[in-house]
PDB file of C-alpha atoms in Angstrom:
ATOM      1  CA  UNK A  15       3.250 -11.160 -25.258  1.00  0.00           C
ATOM      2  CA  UNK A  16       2.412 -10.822 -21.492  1.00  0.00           C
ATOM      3  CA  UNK A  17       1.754 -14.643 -19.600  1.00  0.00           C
ATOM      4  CA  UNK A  18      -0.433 -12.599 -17.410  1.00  0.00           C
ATOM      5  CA  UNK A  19      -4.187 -11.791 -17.338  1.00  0.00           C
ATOM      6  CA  UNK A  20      -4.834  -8.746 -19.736  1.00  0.00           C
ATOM      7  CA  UNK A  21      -5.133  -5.287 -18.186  1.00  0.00           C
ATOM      8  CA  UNK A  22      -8.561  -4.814 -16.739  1.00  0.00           C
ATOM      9  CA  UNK A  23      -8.867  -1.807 -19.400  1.00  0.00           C
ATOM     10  CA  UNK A  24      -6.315  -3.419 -22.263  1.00  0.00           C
ATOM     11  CA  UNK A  25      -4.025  -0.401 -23.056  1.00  0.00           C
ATOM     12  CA  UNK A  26      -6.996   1.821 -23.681  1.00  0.00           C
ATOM     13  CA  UNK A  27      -7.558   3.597 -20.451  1.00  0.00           C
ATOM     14  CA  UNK A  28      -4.939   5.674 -19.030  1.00  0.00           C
ATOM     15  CA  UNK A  29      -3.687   7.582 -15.824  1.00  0.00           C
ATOM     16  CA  UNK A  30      -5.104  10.466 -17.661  1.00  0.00           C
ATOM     17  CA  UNK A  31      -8.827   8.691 -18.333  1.00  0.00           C
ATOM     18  CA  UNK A  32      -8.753   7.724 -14.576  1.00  0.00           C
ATOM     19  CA  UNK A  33      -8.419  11.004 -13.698  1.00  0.00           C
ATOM     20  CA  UNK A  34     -10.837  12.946 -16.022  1.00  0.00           C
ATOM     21  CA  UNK A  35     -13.601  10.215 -15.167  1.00  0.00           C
ATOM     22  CA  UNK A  36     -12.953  10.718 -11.523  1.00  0.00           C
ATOM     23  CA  UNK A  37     -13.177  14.628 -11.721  1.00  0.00           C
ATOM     24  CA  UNK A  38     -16.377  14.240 -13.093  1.00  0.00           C
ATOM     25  CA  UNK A  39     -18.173  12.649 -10.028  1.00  0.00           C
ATOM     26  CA  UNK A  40     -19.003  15.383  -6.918  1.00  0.00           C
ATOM     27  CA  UNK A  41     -19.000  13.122  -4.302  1.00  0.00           C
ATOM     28  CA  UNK A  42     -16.771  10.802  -2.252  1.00  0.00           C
ATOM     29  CA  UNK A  43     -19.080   8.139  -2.486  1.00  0.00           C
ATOM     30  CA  UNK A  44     -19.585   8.246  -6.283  1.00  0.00           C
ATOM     31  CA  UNK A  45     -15.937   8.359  -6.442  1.00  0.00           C
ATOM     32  CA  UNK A  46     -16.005   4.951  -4.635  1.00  0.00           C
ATOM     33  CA  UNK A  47     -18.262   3.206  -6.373  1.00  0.00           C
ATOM     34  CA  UNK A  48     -16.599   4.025  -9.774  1.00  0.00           C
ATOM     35  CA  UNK A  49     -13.619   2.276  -7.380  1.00  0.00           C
ATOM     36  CA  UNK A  50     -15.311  -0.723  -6.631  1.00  0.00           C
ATOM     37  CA  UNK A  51     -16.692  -0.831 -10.663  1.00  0.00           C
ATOM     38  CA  UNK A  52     -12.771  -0.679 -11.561  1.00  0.00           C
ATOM     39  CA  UNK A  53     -12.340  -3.244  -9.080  1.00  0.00           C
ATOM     40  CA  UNK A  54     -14.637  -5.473 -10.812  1.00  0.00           C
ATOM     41  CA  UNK A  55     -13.195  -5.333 -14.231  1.00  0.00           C
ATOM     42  CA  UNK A  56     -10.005  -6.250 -12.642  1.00  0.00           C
ATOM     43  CA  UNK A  57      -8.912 -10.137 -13.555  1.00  0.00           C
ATOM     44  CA  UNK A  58      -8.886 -12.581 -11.433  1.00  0.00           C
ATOM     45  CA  UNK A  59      -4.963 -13.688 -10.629  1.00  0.00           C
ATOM     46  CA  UNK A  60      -5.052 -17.287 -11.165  1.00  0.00           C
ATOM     47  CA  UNK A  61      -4.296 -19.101  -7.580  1.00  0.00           C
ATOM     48  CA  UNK A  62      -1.065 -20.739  -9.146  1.00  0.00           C
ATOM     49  CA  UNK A  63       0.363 -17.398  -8.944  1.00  0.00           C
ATOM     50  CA  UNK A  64      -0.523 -16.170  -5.621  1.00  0.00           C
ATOM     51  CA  UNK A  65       2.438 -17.342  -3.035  1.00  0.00           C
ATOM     52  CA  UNK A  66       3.692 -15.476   0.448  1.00  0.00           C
ATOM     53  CA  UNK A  67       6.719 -14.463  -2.050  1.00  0.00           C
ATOM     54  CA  UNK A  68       4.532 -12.247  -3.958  1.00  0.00           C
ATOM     55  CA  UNK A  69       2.630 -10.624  -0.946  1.00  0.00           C
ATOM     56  CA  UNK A  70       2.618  -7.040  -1.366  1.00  0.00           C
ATOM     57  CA  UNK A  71       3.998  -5.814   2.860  1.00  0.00           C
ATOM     58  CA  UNK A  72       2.701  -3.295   4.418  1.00  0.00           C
ATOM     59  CA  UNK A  73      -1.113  -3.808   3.327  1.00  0.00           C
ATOM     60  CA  UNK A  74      -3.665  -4.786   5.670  1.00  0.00           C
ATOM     61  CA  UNK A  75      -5.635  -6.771   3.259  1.00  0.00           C
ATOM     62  CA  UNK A  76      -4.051  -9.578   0.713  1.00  0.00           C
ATOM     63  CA  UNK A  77      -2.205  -7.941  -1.956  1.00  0.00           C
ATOM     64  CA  UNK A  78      -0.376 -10.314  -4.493  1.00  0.00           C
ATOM     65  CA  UNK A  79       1.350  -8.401  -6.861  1.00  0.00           C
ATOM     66  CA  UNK A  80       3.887 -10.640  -9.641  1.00  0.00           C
ATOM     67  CA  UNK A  81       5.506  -8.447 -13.382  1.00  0.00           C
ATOM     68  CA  UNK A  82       7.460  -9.181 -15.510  1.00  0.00           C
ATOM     69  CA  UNK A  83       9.203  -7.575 -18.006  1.00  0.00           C
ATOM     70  CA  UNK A  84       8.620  -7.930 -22.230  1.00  0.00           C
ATOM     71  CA  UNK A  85      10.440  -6.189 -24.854  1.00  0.00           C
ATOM     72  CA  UNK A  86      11.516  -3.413 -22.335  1.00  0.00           C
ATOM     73  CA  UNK A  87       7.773  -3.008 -21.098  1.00  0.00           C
ATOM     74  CA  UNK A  88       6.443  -4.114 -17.872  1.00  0.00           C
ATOM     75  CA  UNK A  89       3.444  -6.232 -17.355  1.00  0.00           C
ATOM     76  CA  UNK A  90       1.580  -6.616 -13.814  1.00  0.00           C
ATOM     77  CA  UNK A  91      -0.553  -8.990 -12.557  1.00  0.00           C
ATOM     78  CA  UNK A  92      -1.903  -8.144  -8.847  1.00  0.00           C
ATOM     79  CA  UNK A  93      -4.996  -9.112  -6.803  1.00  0.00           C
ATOM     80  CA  UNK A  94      -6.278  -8.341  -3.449  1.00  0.00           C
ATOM     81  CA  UNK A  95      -9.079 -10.007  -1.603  1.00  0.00           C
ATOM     82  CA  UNK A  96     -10.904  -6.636  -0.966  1.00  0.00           C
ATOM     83  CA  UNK A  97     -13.256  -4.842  -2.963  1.00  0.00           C
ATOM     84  CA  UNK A  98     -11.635  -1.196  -2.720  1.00  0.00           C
ATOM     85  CA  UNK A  99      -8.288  -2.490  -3.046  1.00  0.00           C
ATOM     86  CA  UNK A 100      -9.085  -4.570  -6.137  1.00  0.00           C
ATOM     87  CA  UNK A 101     -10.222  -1.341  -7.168  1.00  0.00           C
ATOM     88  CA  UNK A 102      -7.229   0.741  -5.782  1.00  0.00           C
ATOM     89  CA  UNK A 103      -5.180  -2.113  -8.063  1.00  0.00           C
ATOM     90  CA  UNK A 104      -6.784  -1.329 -10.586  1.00  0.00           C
ATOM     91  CA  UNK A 105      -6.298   2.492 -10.816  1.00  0.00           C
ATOM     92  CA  UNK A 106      -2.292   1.504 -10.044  1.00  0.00           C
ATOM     93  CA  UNK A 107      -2.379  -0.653 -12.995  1.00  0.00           C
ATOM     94  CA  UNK A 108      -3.741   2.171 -14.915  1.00  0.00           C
ATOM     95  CA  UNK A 109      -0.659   3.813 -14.194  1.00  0.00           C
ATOM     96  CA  UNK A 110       2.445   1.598 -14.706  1.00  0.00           C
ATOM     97  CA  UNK A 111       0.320  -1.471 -16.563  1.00  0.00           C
ATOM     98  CA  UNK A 112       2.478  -1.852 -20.036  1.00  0.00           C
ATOM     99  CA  UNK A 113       5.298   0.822 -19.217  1.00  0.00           C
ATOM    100  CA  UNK A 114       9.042   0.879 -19.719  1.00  0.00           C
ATOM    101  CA  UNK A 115      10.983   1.165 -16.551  1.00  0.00           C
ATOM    102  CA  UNK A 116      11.804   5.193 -16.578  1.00  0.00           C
ATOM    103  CA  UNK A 117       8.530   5.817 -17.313  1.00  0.00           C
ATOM    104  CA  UNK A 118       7.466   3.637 -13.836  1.00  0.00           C
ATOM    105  CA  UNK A 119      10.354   5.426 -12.185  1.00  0.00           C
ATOM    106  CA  UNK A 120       9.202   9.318 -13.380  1.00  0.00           C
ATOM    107  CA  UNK A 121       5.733   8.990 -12.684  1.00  0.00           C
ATOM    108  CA  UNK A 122       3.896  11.383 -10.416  1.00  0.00           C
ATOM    109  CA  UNK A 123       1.736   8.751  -8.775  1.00  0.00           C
ATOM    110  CA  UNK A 124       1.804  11.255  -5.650  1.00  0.00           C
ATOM    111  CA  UNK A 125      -0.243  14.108  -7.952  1.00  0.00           C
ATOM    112  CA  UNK A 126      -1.881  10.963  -9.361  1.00  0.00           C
ATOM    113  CA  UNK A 127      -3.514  10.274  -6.284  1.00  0.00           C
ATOM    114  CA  UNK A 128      -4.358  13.950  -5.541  1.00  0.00           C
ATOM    115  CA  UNK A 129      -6.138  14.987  -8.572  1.00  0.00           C
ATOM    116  CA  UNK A 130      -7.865  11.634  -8.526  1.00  0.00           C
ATOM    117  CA  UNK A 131      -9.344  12.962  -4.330  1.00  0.00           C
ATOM    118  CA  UNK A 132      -8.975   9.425  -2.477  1.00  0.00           C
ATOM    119  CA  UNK A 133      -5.787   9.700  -0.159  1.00  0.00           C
ATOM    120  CA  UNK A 134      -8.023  11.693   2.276  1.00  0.00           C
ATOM    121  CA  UNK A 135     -10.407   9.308   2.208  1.00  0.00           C
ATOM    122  CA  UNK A 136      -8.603   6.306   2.800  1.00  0.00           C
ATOM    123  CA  UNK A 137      -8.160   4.913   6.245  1.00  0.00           C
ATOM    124  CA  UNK A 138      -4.483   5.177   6.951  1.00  0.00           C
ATOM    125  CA  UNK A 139      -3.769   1.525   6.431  1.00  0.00           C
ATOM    126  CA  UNK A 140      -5.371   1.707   3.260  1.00  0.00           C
ATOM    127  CA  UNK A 141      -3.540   4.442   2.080  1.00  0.00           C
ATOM    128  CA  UNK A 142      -0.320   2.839   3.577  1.00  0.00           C
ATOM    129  CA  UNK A 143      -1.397  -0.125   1.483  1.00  0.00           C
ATOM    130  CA  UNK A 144      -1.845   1.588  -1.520  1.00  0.00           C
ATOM    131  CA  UNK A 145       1.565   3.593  -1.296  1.00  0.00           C
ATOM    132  CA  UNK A 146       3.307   0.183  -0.554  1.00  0.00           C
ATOM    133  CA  UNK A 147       1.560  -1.579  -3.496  1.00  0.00           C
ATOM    134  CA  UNK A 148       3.522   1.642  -5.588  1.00  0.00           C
ATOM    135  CA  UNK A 149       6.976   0.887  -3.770  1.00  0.00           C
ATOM    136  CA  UNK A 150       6.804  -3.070  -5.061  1.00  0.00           C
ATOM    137  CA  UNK A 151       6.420  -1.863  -8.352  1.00  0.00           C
ATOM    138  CA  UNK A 152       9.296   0.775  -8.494  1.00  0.00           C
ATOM    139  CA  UNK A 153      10.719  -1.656  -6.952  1.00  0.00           C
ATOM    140  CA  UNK A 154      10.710  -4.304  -9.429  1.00  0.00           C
ATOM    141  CA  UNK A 155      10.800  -2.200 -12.351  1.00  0.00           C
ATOM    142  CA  UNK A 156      14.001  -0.304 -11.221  1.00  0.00           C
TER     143      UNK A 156
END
């Protein structure tokens, strides 16, 4: 069993959920409020964990981001000290939270992010952030 935090969603909520629940809203703002509400339901990473060795580069904000790896599966634990990336985390988590390494490596988090509608709404460094939060964990999962 995983050291970390659980999931903010356990293993109930998937890629698929995110998307479906995010198709449903009409606007951009709704859209990032459900963000922020993600965010929120996000667990804390306990202090002991956060180092400069596990700061996510390339984001603007903090971004810690540690895994590690049971019984084939991968487990994250990240944290940010901003609202919409806690909540950015937490739809990356979504993703790769509890997944064996090809699955990490053959997901379409690029379509991900399109059928979700937030790229284009994301300052550049945000979305730079976001990408490079990604990278780290194909990274560490490869």
């Amino acid at each position: 069993m995983s050291s970390f935090p659980q999931s903010p969603f356990g293993q109930d909520i998937t890629a698929e959920d995110i998307v479906a629940t995010m198709q449903n809203f009409k606007g951009w703002e709704d859209r990032y409020r459900q963000v922020i509400q993600w965010g929120k339901k996000l667990p804390q990473m306990p202090d002991d964990l956060k180092s400069d060795q596990v700061t996510v580069s390339g984001c603007e904000s903090q971004v810690w981001l540690v895994s590690e790896q049971v019984e084939g599966k991968w487990h994250f634990c990240a944290d940010s000290d901003a609202r919409i990336v806690r909540g950015l985390i937490a739809l990356v988590m979504a993703a790769y939270e509890g997944k064996s390494s090809a699955e990490i490596q053959s997901f379409d988090v690029d379509s991900y992010f399109e059928k979700l509608g937030l790229i284009a709404h994301l300052s550049p460094s945000r979305g730079n952030g976001l990408k490079a939060i990604v990278e780290k964990i194909k990274q560490l999962s490869a």
